[in-house]
Amino acid sequence: MIRSHPDSVNAGGEDAGVNPMWIDSHCHLDAPEFGADRDAVWQRARAAGVAIAVLPAVQAAHFEGVRELAHRHGLAYALGIHPLCVDAAAEGDLDVLRDALVRHRDDKRLVAVGEIGLDWFVPGLDRDKQERFYIAQLKLARDAGLPAILHVRRSADGLLAGLRRIDSAGGIAHAFNGSTQQALAFAARGWRLGFGGAMTFERARRIRELAATLPETVPVLETDAPDIPPQWLYRNAEQRAHGEFARNEPAELPRIARTLAQLRGWSIEQTAVRTTANAGAALPRLQALLRPPA
Ligand SMILES: [Zn+2]
């Protein structure tokens, strides 16, 4: 016997050992955009080789729905209040989060606190309230012993300031768009950075440069579906004016991964193995969910 991977042939007869396994580390499968065909969307992703996705909640009212969706499809999830949802959030929502983290502490599919963070791009938001919710949720993650999933938009320095104040178990700064210096500051604290559809645009020079050059232990792959459509799904302003809107979905992940492979000079297999290892290192409970098929 020279076969080194006894689990490489699954019951369906497909040779799973040669098909790379992908992780979508950030996917809003619970979003209303998937209301009509949610189950089919995930089946397509499975068929494309996406083994698992992490579903980050964005507001307290969605916590149980996201959890149920993750369990229904064998996925992972995170609980948190998104910075763009903070304005509408009640102060008591932080207690709802604390209670949910306690109630589900033994749920192996609960892998992080998220999506939390700061958005300094969208005008008119209550910045003080965002800061307060960010710090409070970092503390809840620390108390729960969970990593976090961060939303970063023009806010990397603010996020890093919070990480200097509050001990954390690390995690993923998703759809990363900061500078090299900021990226390395996250990496130095053990954080991984998420890359997705934005990296597929040639004009996204800075993001592509980061994806190409950061230490190999840093990048993880994500779609952020239904948002951040890759270049091949992009609709320009004129098309959008005619009512054409692109919807990103987790089945796009393997094709997005090809961009990372090209940028880094990695083989597809190397890209899958490396980004899977990075996501598992960032979210240890996710790693435990990635058992080989029986
Ligand atoms: Zn998100």
Tab-separated table of C-alpha atoms and ligand atoms in Angstrom:
chain	number	residue	atom	x	y	z
A	1	MET	CA	0.000	0.000	0.000
A	2	ILE	CA	1.478	3.287	-1.026
A	3	ARG	CA	-1.667	5.337	-0.612
A	4	SER	CA	-0.804	7.805	2.109
A	5	HIS	CA	-4.310	9.193	2.685
A	6	PRO	CA	-6.706	6.396	3.574
A	7	ASP	CA	-9.582	8.888	3.653
A	8	SER	CA	-8.916	10.299	0.230
A	9	VAL	CA	-11.654	8.346	-1.506
A	10	ASN	CA	-15.088	9.188	-0.213
A	11	ALA	CA	-18.230	7.113	-0.246
A	12	GLY	CA	-19.512	8.830	-3.372
A	13	GLY	CA	-16.596	7.459	-5.340
A	14	GLU	CA	-15.133	10.881	-6.096
A	15	ASP	CA	-11.449	11.220	-5.432
A	16	ALA	CA	-11.604	13.860	-2.709
A	17	GLY	CA	-7.858	13.589	-2.186
A	18	VAL	CA	-6.989	15.411	-5.402
A	19	ASN	CA	-9.728	18.034	-5.134
A	20	PRO	CA	-8.571	20.966	-3.060
A	21	MET	CA	-10.676	21.758	-0.007
A	22	TRP	CA	-11.682	25.373	0.484
A	23	ILE	CA	-12.959	27.389	3.436
A	24	ASP	CA	-15.094	30.478	3.008
A	25	SER	CA	-14.041	32.256	6.188
A	26	HIS	CA	-16.691	34.973	5.835
A	27	CYS	CA	-20.089	34.414	4.252
A	28	HIS	CA	-23.444	36.036	5.073
A	29	LEU	CA	-25.534	33.085	3.980
A	30	ASP	CA	-28.342	34.357	6.221
A	31	ALA	CA	-28.664	37.597	4.205
A	32	PRO	CA	-32.056	38.381	2.610
A	33	GLU	CA	-30.386	38.277	-0.840
A	34	PHE	CA	-30.311	34.483	-0.427
A	35	GLY	CA	-33.914	34.240	0.745
A	36	ALA	CA	-35.206	32.550	-2.401
A	37	ASP	CA	-32.516	29.885	-2.888
A	38	ARG	CA	-30.368	29.704	0.261
A	39	ASP	CA	-30.059	25.929	0.395
A	40	ALA	CA	-29.210	25.707	-3.328
A	41	VAL	CA	-26.547	28.399	-2.868
A	42	TRP	CA	-24.796	26.287	-0.259
A	43	GLN	CA	-25.181	23.098	-2.329
A	44	ARG	CA	-23.446	24.871	-5.227
A	45	ALA	CA	-20.606	25.892	-2.931
A	46	ARG	CA	-20.224	22.291	-1.714
A	47	ALA	CA	-20.164	21.051	-5.280
A	48	ALA	CA	-17.444	23.612	-6.062
A	49	GLY	CA	-15.246	22.236	-3.261
A	50	VAL	CA	-16.038	24.627	-0.421
A	51	ALA	CA	-15.977	22.344	2.619
A	52	ILE	CA	-17.238	24.825	5.177
A	53	ALA	CA	-18.153	28.465	5.626
A	54	VAL	CA	-18.123	30.764	8.641
A	55	LEU	CA	-21.380	32.715	8.991
A	56	PRO	CA	-20.884	35.906	11.009
A	57	ALA	CA	-24.028	37.435	12.523
A	58	VAL	CA	-24.503	41.185	12.209
A	59	GLN	CA	-27.223	41.972	14.772
A	60	ALA	CA	-28.723	40.457	17.911
A	61	ALA	CA	-32.054	39.674	16.255
A	62	HIS	CA	-30.230	37.307	13.861
A	63	PHE	CA	-28.217	35.311	16.412
A	64	GLU	CA	-30.495	32.283	16.653
A	65	GLY	CA	-31.247	32.265	12.923
A	66	VAL	CA	-27.550	32.231	12.020
A	67	ARG	CA	-26.941	29.462	14.542
A	68	GLU	CA	-29.772	27.340	13.134
A	69	LEU	CA	-28.558	27.881	9.581
A	70	ALA	CA	-25.029	26.797	10.531
A	71	HIS	CA	-26.358	23.642	12.173
A	72	ARG	CA	-28.660	22.833	9.274
A	73	HIS	CA	-25.789	22.792	6.776
A	74	GLY	CA	-22.914	21.683	9.003
A	75	LEU	CA	-21.258	25.125	8.952
A	76	ALA	CA	-19.590	27.393	11.511
A	77	TYR	CA	-20.888	30.699	12.853
A	78	ALA	CA	-19.926	33.750	14.851
A	79	LEU	CA	-22.059	36.016	17.028
A	80	GLY	CA	-21.600	39.765	17.148
A	81	ILE	CA	-22.965	43.208	16.341
A	82	HIS	CA	-21.626	44.680	13.081
A	83	PRO	CA	-20.388	48.290	13.270
A	84	LEU	CA	-22.939	49.332	10.615
A	85	CYS	CA	-25.682	47.869	12.840
A	86	VAL	CA	-24.472	49.586	16.006
A	87	ASP	CA	-26.478	52.804	15.469
A	88	ALA	CA	-29.712	50.834	15.455
A	89	ALA	CA	-28.657	48.510	18.272
A	90	ALA	CA	-30.059	48.811	21.779
A	91	GLU	CA	-27.647	48.955	24.715
A	92	GLY	CA	-29.242	45.728	25.897
A	93	ASP	CA	-28.036	43.961	22.737
A	94	LEU	CA	-24.630	43.614	24.379
A	95	ASP	CA	-26.338	41.635	27.149
A	96	VAL	CA	-28.093	39.549	24.511
A	97	LEU	CA	-24.669	38.764	23.039
A	98	ARG	CA	-23.180	37.938	26.433
A	99	ASP	CA	-26.086	35.609	27.231
A	100	ALA	CA	-25.877	33.903	23.817
A	101	LEU	CA	-22.129	33.332	24.202
A	102	VAL	CA	-22.743	31.710	27.586
A	103	ARG	CA	-25.742	29.690	26.408
A	104	HIS	CA	-23.877	28.315	23.379
A	105	ARG	CA	-20.425	28.041	24.948
A	106	ASP	CA	-20.312	24.280	24.289
A	107	ASP	CA	-21.570	24.562	20.701
A	108	LYS	CA	-18.626	23.430	18.608
A	109	ARG	CA	-19.966	25.354	15.604
A	110	LEU	CA	-19.665	28.692	17.437
A	111	VAL	CA	-16.116	29.616	16.400
A	112	ALA	CA	-15.772	33.374	17.050
A	113	VAL	CA	-17.273	36.662	18.164
A	114	GLY	CA	-18.148	38.645	15.047
A	115	GLU	CA	-18.753	40.477	12.982
A	116	ILE	CA	-17.521	43.356	15.100
A	117	GLY	CA	-15.264	46.313	14.401
A	118	LEU	CA	-15.242	49.908	13.241
A	119	ASP	CA	-16.404	51.572	10.022
A	120	TRP	CA	-15.010	55.062	9.530
A	121	PHE	CA	-15.946	55.177	5.851
A	122	VAL	CA	-19.737	55.411	5.961
A	123	PRO	CA	-20.591	59.017	6.952
A	124	GLY	CA	-22.979	60.006	9.704
A	125	LEU	CA	-22.480	57.081	12.068
A	126	ASP	CA	-22.156	57.530	15.832
A	127	ARG	CA	-18.440	56.980	16.204
A	128	ASP	CA	-18.402	56.968	20.007
A	129	LYS	CA	-21.082	54.285	20.107
A	130	GLN	CA	-19.140	52.217	17.558
A	131	GLU	CA	-16.007	52.443	19.698
A	132	ARG	CA	-17.924	51.481	22.813
A	133	PHE	CA	-19.556	48.451	21.175
A	134	TYR	CA	-16.226	47.378	19.662
A	135	ILE	CA	-14.416	47.454	23.003
A	136	ALA	CA	-17.326	45.815	24.836
A	137	GLN	CA	-17.445	42.998	22.270
A	138	LEU	CA	-13.679	42.495	22.408
A	139	LYS	CA	-14.076	41.993	26.149
A	140	LEU	CA	-16.907	39.507	25.598
A	141	ALA	CA	-14.689	37.577	23.165
A	142	ARG	CA	-11.874	37.559	25.703
A	143	ASP	CA	-14.210	36.374	28.474
A	144	ALA	CA	-15.599	33.635	26.217
A	145	GLY	CA	-12.087	32.583	25.175
A	146	LEU	CA	-13.048	33.043	21.510
A	147	PRO	CA	-11.229	34.742	18.637
A	148	ALA	CA	-12.930	37.636	16.832
A	149	ILE	CA	-13.850	38.508	13.253
A	150	LEU	CA	-13.243	42.180	12.525
A	151	HIS	CA	-14.773	44.566	9.991
A	152	VAL	CA	-12.124	47.082	8.859
A	153	ARG	CA	-12.931	50.129	6.759
A	154	ARG	CA	-10.667	53.183	7.127
A	155	SER	CA	-10.376	52.021	10.714
A	156	ALA	CA	-7.316	49.782	11.026
A	157	ASP	CA	-5.566	52.110	13.484
A	158	GLY	CA	-8.666	52.357	15.653
A	159	LEU	CA	-9.022	48.584	15.683
A	160	LEU	CA	-5.356	48.126	16.582
A	161	ALA	CA	-5.726	50.616	19.437
A	162	GLY	CA	-8.492	48.411	20.854
A	163	LEU	CA	-6.325	45.312	20.496
A	164	ARG	CA	-3.585	47.023	22.500
A	165	ARG	CA	-6.066	47.711	25.317
A	166	ILE	CA	-7.905	44.391	25.461
A	167	ASP	CA	-6.271	40.968	25.429
A	168	SER	CA	-7.618	38.881	22.590
A	169	ALA	CA	-7.358	35.385	21.223
A	170	GLY	CA	-6.706	36.871	17.773
A	171	GLY	CA	-8.845	36.045	14.785
A	172	ILE	CA	-9.442	37.446	11.309
A	173	ALA	CA	-9.557	41.055	10.080
A	174	HIS	CA	-11.836	40.458	7.113
A	175	ALA	CA	-11.813	42.155	3.677
A	176	PHE	CA	-8.584	43.775	4.733
A	177	ASN	CA	-7.877	47.083	3.016
A	178	GLY	CA	-5.329	48.862	5.195
A	179	SER	CA	-1.695	49.706	4.573
A	180	THR	CA	1.232	47.291	4.657
A	181	GLN	CA	2.295	48.741	7.988
A	182	GLN	CA	-1.173	48.197	9.432
A	183	ALA	CA	-1.328	44.681	7.994
A	184	LEU	CA	1.992	43.807	9.601
A	185	ALA	CA	0.796	45.249	12.917
A	186	PHE	CA	-2.169	42.849	12.855
A	187	ALA	CA	0.085	39.982	11.805
A	188	ALA	CA	2.535	40.741	14.621
A	189	ARG	CA	-0.335	40.248	17.076
A	190	GLY	CA	-1.137	36.882	15.491
A	191	TRP	CA	-4.113	38.025	13.413
A	192	ARG	CA	-4.957	36.656	9.976
A	193	LEU	CA	-6.255	38.875	7.174
A	194	GLY	CA	-9.159	38.031	4.862
A	195	PHE	CA	-8.896	38.386	1.074
A	196	GLY	CA	-11.770	37.981	-1.374
A	197	GLY	CA	-13.425	39.539	-4.399
A	198	ALA	CA	-11.639	42.895	-4.101
A	199	MET	CA	-8.314	41.171	-4.833
A	200	THR	CA	-9.596	40.058	-8.281
A	201	PHE	CA	-9.624	43.650	-9.623
A	202	GLU	CA	-6.371	44.682	-11.292
A	203	ARG	CA	-6.862	48.244	-10.088
A	204	ALA	CA	-6.892	47.092	-6.452
A	205	ARG	CA	-3.129	47.501	-6.371
A	206	ARG	CA	-2.640	47.824	-2.650
A	207	ILE	CA	-4.807	44.839	-1.747
A	208	ARG	CA	-3.104	42.701	-4.413
A	209	GLU	CA	0.301	43.784	-3.168
A	210	LEU	CA	-0.647	42.743	0.370
A	211	ALA	CA	-2.075	39.418	-0.780
A	212	ALA	CA	1.118	38.741	-2.711
A	213	THR	CA	3.671	39.729	-0.100
A	214	LEU	CA	2.376	39.173	3.440
A	215	PRO	CA	3.904	36.250	5.350
A	216	GLU	CA	2.323	32.996	4.145
A	217	THR	CA	0.735	32.366	7.534
A	218	VAL	CA	-1.434	35.501	7.219
A	219	PRO	CA	-3.921	35.299	4.304
A	220	VAL	CA	-7.274	33.552	4.566
A	221	LEU	CA	-9.899	33.374	1.828
A	222	GLU	CA	-13.441	34.678	2.004
A	223	THR	CA	-16.294	35.760	-0.240
A	224	ASP	CA	-18.236	38.090	2.094
A	225	ALA	CA	-21.188	36.940	-0.033
A	226	PRO	CA	-23.568	38.405	-1.059
A	227	ASP	CA	-21.240	41.442	-1.006
A	228	ILE	CA	-17.898	42.202	-2.718
A	229	PRO	CA	-18.561	40.455	-6.073
A	230	PRO	CA	-15.371	39.427	-7.857
A	231	GLN	CA	-14.355	41.151	-11.085
A	232	TRP	CA	-16.191	38.633	-13.314
A	233	LEU	CA	-19.511	39.378	-11.591
A	234	TYR	CA	-19.027	43.122	-11.404
A	235	ARG	CA	-21.758	45.374	-12.803
A	236	ASN	CA	-20.786	48.912	-13.756
A	237	ALA	CA	-22.794	52.007	-12.891
A	238	GLU	CA	-24.739	51.895	-16.151
A	239	GLN	CA	-25.700	48.256	-15.681
A	240	ARG	CA	-26.747	48.981	-12.118
A	241	ALA	CA	-28.852	51.897	-13.349
A	242	HIS	CA	-30.669	49.315	-15.483
A	243	GLY	CA	-31.360	47.213	-12.417
A	244	GLU	CA	-28.590	44.652	-12.844
A	245	PHE	CA	-27.040	43.789	-9.515
A	246	ALA	CA	-24.350	41.206	-8.956
A	247	ARG	CA	-24.797	38.786	-6.068
A	248	ASN	CA	-21.639	37.158	-4.823
A	249	GLU	CA	-21.947	33.601	-3.504
A	250	PRO	CA	-19.718	31.075	-1.730
A	251	ALA	CA	-19.366	28.918	-4.862
A	252	GLU	CA	-17.129	31.697	-6.257
A	253	LEU	CA	-14.451	31.005	-3.632
A	254	PRO	CA	-12.321	28.532	-5.633
A	255	ARG	CA	-12.145	30.952	-8.547
A	256	ILE	CA	-11.258	33.841	-6.216
A	257	ALA	CA	-8.567	31.553	-4.788
A	258	ARG	CA	-6.973	31.318	-8.221
A	259	THR	CA	-6.186	35.022	-7.996
A	260	LEU	CA	-4.367	34.491	-4.707
A	261	ALA	CA	-2.485	31.549	-6.237
A	262	GLN	CA	-1.396	33.690	-9.193
A	263	LEU	CA	-0.397	36.639	-7.022
A	264	ARG	CA	1.732	34.447	-4.756
A	265	GLY	CA	3.033	32.015	-7.328
A	266	TRP	CA	1.433	29.141	-5.446
A	267	SER	CA	-0.152	26.058	-6.953
A	268	ILE	CA	-3.899	25.710	-6.423
A	269	GLU	CA	-3.286	22.832	-4.029
A	270	GLN	CA	-0.723	24.825	-2.048
A	271	THR	CA	-3.175	27.713	-1.878
A	272	ALA	CA	-5.925	25.473	-0.531
A	273	VAL	CA	-3.689	23.790	2.039
A	274	ARG	CA	-2.112	27.034	3.236
A	275	THR	CA	-5.305	29.105	3.501
A	276	THR	CA	-7.125	26.218	5.196
A	277	ALA	CA	-4.319	25.949	7.747
A	278	ASN	CA	-4.386	29.709	8.314
A	279	ALA	CA	-8.148	29.787	8.848
A	280	GLY	CA	-7.900	26.842	11.242
A	281	ALA	CA	-5.114	28.542	13.180
A	282	ALA	CA	-7.161	31.742	13.448
A	283	LEU	CA	-10.326	29.894	14.484
A	284	PRO	CA	-9.290	26.747	16.389
A	285	ARG	CA	-12.835	25.422	16.705
A	286	LEU	CA	-13.164	25.572	12.923
A	287	GLN	CA	-10.163	23.280	12.634
A	288	ALA	CA	-11.944	20.743	14.826
A	289	LEU	CA	-14.912	20.786	12.425
A	290	LEU	CA	-12.697	19.849	9.474
A	291	ARG	CA	-12.480	16.151	10.122
A	292	PRO	CA	-11.757	14.004	7.089
A	293	PRO	CA	-14.764	12.126	5.701
A	294	ALA	CA	-15.427	8.819	7.495
B	1	ZN	ZN	-19.243	40.736	6.654
